[in-house]
Amino acid sequence: MSKILFVMTGADHWTLADGTKHPTGFWAEEAVTPYEAFKAAGHEIVVATPGGVVPTVDKGSLAPEVNGGQEGADRIAATLASIAEIKNPIRLEDVNLDDYDAVFYPGGHGPMEDLAVNATSGRLLIDTLDSGKPLGVVCHAPAALLAAEKSDGSNAFAGYRAAAFTNAEETQAGLAERAKWLLQTRLEEAGVDVQVGEPWAPNVVVDRNLVTGQNPSSSAPLAAELLKKLG
């Protein structure tokens, strides 16, 4: 049995270019689907957030239209409600990487608000990358990679191939024009080789110990890749 650290956003909003606070948090499927896969394989999960705040689910991620209908939405909501680890997070500041076998970052717009500029998370990402332990990051969570700056100011993930929520998807979701910045653009500016797949279709990229997914539908195949790396 391995111990997997889920690093989740503590934000309940995303500040748009005009200062509006767009309600958000983590995306349900991106936490629930990997959680179920890891637990089914017998692994232990610990959730950490900045300051140890209980993470907020993006209400939009519980809607029937993004869960294949009402039945799917009900199942996601019920599973989410049953996950004790999400209700009892530890403080990200207290995490010791030596205690874990893998690290996973679920998305949602929340990471754009807090993890993108969180130095503690940035150091954890660099340490995980250097350790060779499996590191999974999905959808908007690659925003956290922007905080992984080395002492020389370069990004630790520069030169890595990765998937992340694309500019096309943000545009189709209706928020690109209102955003302060776009994830794909910022990652590319940091030197990350963003591998763009079809909008909303599963797209998982594996580069060394980094496993990334483009969107919510990538969370299940990403979890499968992480399980392969855990053996």
Tab-separated table of C-alpha atoms in Angstrom:
chain	number	residue	atom	x	y	z
A	1	MET	CA	0.000	0.000	0.000
A	2	SER	CA	1.268	3.426	-0.941
A	3	LYS	CA	0.480	6.799	0.596
A	4	ILE	CA	-0.635	9.471	-1.870
A	5	LEU	CA	-0.749	13.178	-1.113
A	6	PHE	CA	-3.569	15.175	-2.695
A	7	VAL	CA	-2.621	18.867	-2.810
A	8	MET	CA	-5.844	20.834	-3.233
A	9	THR	CA	-6.720	24.482	-3.638
A	10	GLY	CA	-7.898	26.415	-0.631
A	11	ALA	CA	-9.491	29.114	-2.788
A	12	ASP	CA	-13.253	29.504	-3.200
A	13	HIS	CA	-13.008	32.122	-5.967
A	14	TRP	CA	-10.939	33.152	-8.971
A	15	THR	CA	-10.294	36.871	-9.365
A	16	LEU	CA	-11.029	37.956	-12.930
A	17	ALA	CA	-9.396	40.813	-14.830
A	18	ASP	CA	-12.049	43.315	-13.763
A	19	GLY	CA	-11.706	42.360	-10.080
A	20	THR	CA	-14.844	40.210	-10.040
A	21	LYS	CA	-14.563	37.167	-7.761
A	22	HIS	CA	-15.777	34.199	-9.805
A	23	PRO	CA	-16.997	31.449	-7.406
A	24	THR	CA	-14.946	28.285	-7.854
A	25	GLY	CA	-12.782	25.794	-5.953
A	26	PHE	CA	-11.755	22.283	-7.008
A	27	TRP	CA	-13.468	20.339	-9.806
A	28	ALA	CA	-15.346	17.369	-8.337
A	29	GLU	CA	-14.545	14.737	-10.979
A	30	GLU	CA	-10.829	15.526	-10.835
A	31	ALA	CA	-10.724	14.703	-7.117
A	32	VAL	CA	-13.351	11.958	-6.929
A	33	THR	CA	-12.311	9.824	-9.927
A	34	PRO	CA	-8.614	9.501	-8.977
A	35	TYR	CA	-9.568	9.093	-5.302
A	36	GLU	CA	-11.778	6.125	-6.181
A	37	ALA	CA	-9.080	4.604	-8.392
A	38	PHE	CA	-6.371	4.937	-5.749
A	39	LYS	CA	-8.566	3.639	-2.926
A	40	ALA	CA	-9.713	0.678	-5.050
A	41	ALA	CA	-6.025	-0.193	-5.510
A	42	GLY	CA	-5.602	-0.186	-1.727
A	43	HIS	CA	-3.710	3.079	-1.307
A	44	GLU	CA	-3.958	5.605	1.512
A	45	ILE	CA	-4.763	9.245	0.728
A	46	VAL	CA	-3.983	12.412	2.653
A	47	VAL	CA	-5.331	15.803	1.566
A	48	ALA	CA	-3.327	18.992	2.124
A	49	THR	CA	-4.389	22.585	1.458
A	50	PRO	CA	-2.779	25.967	2.125
A	51	GLY	CA	-3.401	26.676	5.794
A	52	GLY	CA	-5.332	23.416	6.185
A	53	VAL	CA	-8.615	24.979	5.069
A	54	VAL	CA	-11.368	22.589	3.991
A	55	PRO	CA	-11.404	22.786	0.171
A	56	THR	CA	-14.456	24.182	-1.603
A	57	VAL	CA	-16.011	22.271	-4.484
A	58	ASP	CA	-16.861	24.269	-7.610
A	59	LYS	CA	-20.671	24.059	-7.685
A	60	GLY	CA	-20.535	23.951	-11.486
A	61	SER	CA	-18.715	20.624	-11.302
A	62	LEU	CA	-21.729	19.031	-9.604
A	63	ALA	CA	-24.117	19.939	-12.447
A	64	PRO	CA	-25.814	17.159	-14.461
A	65	GLU	CA	-24.501	18.511	-17.785
A	66	VAL	CA	-20.859	17.925	-16.813
A	67	ASN	CA	-21.504	14.528	-15.203
A	68	GLY	CA	-23.354	12.731	-17.974
A	69	GLY	CA	-26.779	13.460	-16.524
A	70	GLN	CA	-28.489	13.639	-13.148
A	71	GLU	CA	-27.544	10.103	-12.134
A	72	GLY	CA	-23.869	10.832	-12.681
A	73	ALA	CA	-24.155	14.135	-10.830
A	74	ASP	CA	-25.834	12.435	-7.876
A	75	ARG	CA	-23.132	9.765	-7.771
A	76	ILE	CA	-20.280	12.321	-7.826
A	77	ALA	CA	-21.955	14.400	-5.105
A	78	ALA	CA	-22.585	11.354	-2.908
A	79	THR	CA	-19.041	10.068	-3.289
A	80	LEU	CA	-17.608	13.494	-2.583
A	81	ALA	CA	-19.692	13.762	0.572
A	82	SER	CA	-18.304	10.422	1.760
A	83	ILE	CA	-14.612	11.340	1.405
A	84	ALA	CA	-13.439	12.007	4.949
A	85	GLU	CA	-9.944	13.038	3.842
A	86	ILE	CA	-11.283	16.109	2.000
A	87	LYS	CA	-13.154	17.231	5.117
A	88	ASN	CA	-10.028	16.861	7.273
A	89	PRO	CA	-7.065	18.270	5.364
A	90	ILE	CA	-3.643	18.842	6.842
A	91	ARG	CA	-1.723	22.072	6.391
A	92	LEU	CA	0.321	22.147	3.192
A	93	GLU	CA	2.987	23.943	5.234
A	94	ASP	CA	3.383	20.841	7.435
A	95	VAL	CA	3.845	18.310	4.612
A	96	ASN	CA	6.974	16.143	4.649
A	97	LEU	CA	7.454	14.603	1.197
A	98	ASP	CA	9.303	11.639	2.740
A	99	ASP	CA	5.951	10.468	4.135
A	100	TYR	CA	4.434	9.965	0.655
A	101	ASP	CA	4.945	7.733	-2.366
A	102	ALA	CA	3.199	9.993	-4.900
A	103	VAL	CA	1.701	13.476	-5.163
A	104	PHE	CA	-1.462	14.466	-7.037
A	105	TYR	CA	-2.971	17.892	-7.765
A	106	PRO	CA	-6.661	18.009	-8.809
A	107	GLY	CA	-7.794	21.050	-10.766
A	108	GLY	CA	-10.655	23.496	-10.920
A	109	HIS	CA	-10.113	27.238	-11.278
A	110	GLY	CA	-9.097	27.476	-7.593
A	111	PRO	CA	-5.393	26.717	-8.242
A	112	MET	CA	-5.295	29.719	-10.600
A	113	GLU	CA	-5.993	31.869	-7.534
A	114	ASP	CA	-3.788	30.364	-4.818
A	115	LEU	CA	-1.465	27.537	-5.873
A	116	ALA	CA	-0.157	29.503	-8.880
A	117	VAL	CA	1.574	31.859	-6.437
A	118	ASN	CA	2.105	29.547	-3.451
A	119	ALA	CA	5.819	29.192	-2.688
A	120	THR	CA	5.295	26.230	-0.313
A	121	SER	CA	3.530	24.318	-3.071
A	122	GLY	CA	6.212	25.387	-5.536
A	123	ARG	CA	8.968	23.946	-3.344
A	124	LEU	CA	6.990	20.717	-2.877
A	125	LEU	CA	6.636	20.376	-6.652
A	126	ILE	CA	10.367	20.881	-7.191
A	127	ASP	CA	11.194	18.371	-4.450
A	128	THR	CA	8.741	15.817	-5.877
A	129	LEU	CA	10.180	16.254	-9.353
A	130	ASP	CA	13.720	15.785	-8.030
A	131	SER	CA	12.715	12.769	-5.910
A	132	GLY	CA	11.506	10.766	-8.904
A	133	LYS	CA	8.234	10.023	-7.126
A	134	PRO	CA	5.135	10.012	-9.378
A	135	LEU	CA	3.619	13.487	-9.701
A	136	GLY	CA	0.137	13.855	-11.208
A	137	VAL	CA	-1.379	17.225	-12.140
A	138	VAL	CA	-4.653	17.721	-14.020
A	139	CYS	CA	-6.638	20.442	-15.838
A	140	HIS	CA	-6.145	23.858	-14.161
A	141	ALA	CA	-3.869	22.444	-11.445
A	142	PRO	CA	-0.773	22.910	-13.665
A	143	ALA	CA	-1.168	26.555	-12.628
A	144	ALA	CA	0.716	25.379	-9.520
A	145	LEU	CA	3.744	24.652	-11.704
A	146	LEU	CA	4.144	28.409	-12.207
A	147	ALA	CA	5.251	28.726	-8.564
A	148	ALA	CA	7.991	26.103	-8.996
A	149	GLU	CA	10.780	28.612	-9.490
A	150	LYS	CA	14.391	27.662	-8.898
A	151	SER	CA	16.906	29.949	-7.203
A	152	ASP	CA	18.064	31.257	-10.581
A	153	GLY	CA	14.506	32.325	-11.429
A	154	SER	CA	13.904	29.600	-14.018
A	155	ASN	CA	10.963	27.227	-13.801
A	156	ALA	CA	11.706	23.674	-12.661
A	157	PHE	CA	9.303	22.312	-15.294
A	158	ALA	CA	10.854	24.156	-18.242
A	159	GLY	CA	11.576	21.604	-20.965
A	160	TYR	CA	8.988	19.130	-19.659
A	161	ARG	CA	6.149	18.022	-21.894
A	162	ALA	CA	2.808	18.506	-20.163
A	163	ALA	CA	-0.937	18.715	-20.728
A	164	ALA	CA	-3.073	21.442	-19.168
A	165	PHE	CA	-6.417	23.174	-19.690
A	166	THR	CA	-6.001	24.875	-23.040
A	167	ASN	CA	-6.725	28.389	-24.248
A	168	ALA	CA	-9.286	26.897	-26.638
A	169	GLU	CA	-11.105	25.191	-23.765
A	170	GLU	CA	-11.045	28.334	-21.624
A	171	THR	CA	-12.497	30.238	-24.572
A	172	GLN	CA	-15.236	27.656	-25.112
A	173	ALA	CA	-15.996	27.712	-21.376
A	174	GLY	CA	-16.626	31.441	-21.720
A	175	LEU	CA	-14.022	32.770	-19.289
A	176	ALA	CA	-10.970	33.454	-21.486
A	177	GLU	CA	-11.897	37.052	-22.269
A	178	ARG	CA	-12.458	37.814	-18.575
A	179	ALA	CA	-9.315	36.115	-17.254
A	180	LYS	CA	-6.255	37.986	-16.014
A	181	TRP	CA	-4.122	35.348	-17.711
A	182	LEU	CA	-4.491	32.046	-19.530
A	183	LEU	CA	-2.925	28.859	-18.211
A	184	GLN	CA	-1.570	27.469	-21.487
A	185	THR	CA	0.046	30.810	-22.350
A	186	ARG	CA	1.695	31.237	-18.948
A	187	LEU	CA	3.021	27.662	-18.928
A	188	GLU	CA	4.511	28.129	-22.378
A	189	GLU	CA	6.102	31.402	-21.266
A	190	ALA	CA	7.661	29.480	-18.348
A	191	GLY	CA	9.225	27.022	-20.805
A	192	VAL	CA	6.785	24.132	-20.426
A	193	ASP	CA	6.129	22.226	-23.673
A	194	VAL	CA	2.314	22.155	-23.575
A	195	GLN	CA	0.893	19.257	-25.592
A	196	VAL	CA	-2.497	20.431	-26.843
A	197	GLY	CA	-5.154	17.805	-27.493
A	198	GLU	CA	-8.725	18.070	-28.755
A	199	PRO	CA	-10.894	20.250	-26.520
A	200	TRP	CA	-12.615	18.245	-23.762
A	201	ALA	CA	-11.189	14.894	-24.952
A	202	PRO	CA	-8.874	12.883	-22.683
A	203	ASN	CA	-5.230	13.867	-23.132
A	204	VAL	CA	-2.596	12.526	-20.738
A	205	VAL	CA	1.104	13.261	-21.138
A	206	VAL	CA	3.846	11.349	-19.324
A	207	ASP	CA	7.341	12.862	-19.145
A	208	ARG	CA	9.702	11.189	-16.699
A	209	ASN	CA	7.898	11.139	-13.308
A	210	LEU	CA	5.455	13.903	-14.326
A	211	VAL	CA	1.964	12.786	-15.405
A	212	THR	CA	-0.393	15.544	-16.562
A	213	GLY	CA	-3.943	15.694	-17.918
A	214	GLN	CA	-5.654	18.363	-19.995
A	215	ASN	CA	-9.192	18.453	-18.625
A	216	PRO	CA	-11.727	16.663	-16.387
A	217	SER	CA	-12.071	13.730	-18.792
A	218	SER	CA	-8.323	13.154	-18.432
A	219	SER	CA	-8.546	12.454	-14.696
A	220	ALA	CA	-9.360	8.720	-14.993
A	221	PRO	CA	-6.574	7.876	-17.496
A	222	LEU	CA	-4.162	10.042	-15.485
A	223	ALA	CA	-4.974	8.068	-12.329
A	224	ALA	CA	-4.333	4.837	-14.260
A	225	GLU	CA	-0.883	6.107	-15.323
A	226	LEU	CA	-0.015	7.065	-11.753
A	227	LEU	CA	-1.059	3.627	-10.535
A	228	LYS	CA	1.235	2.064	-13.137
A	229	LYS	CA	4.131	4.129	-11.795
A	230	LEU	CA	3.330	3.048	-8.231
A	231	GLY	CA	3.464	-0.568	-9.407
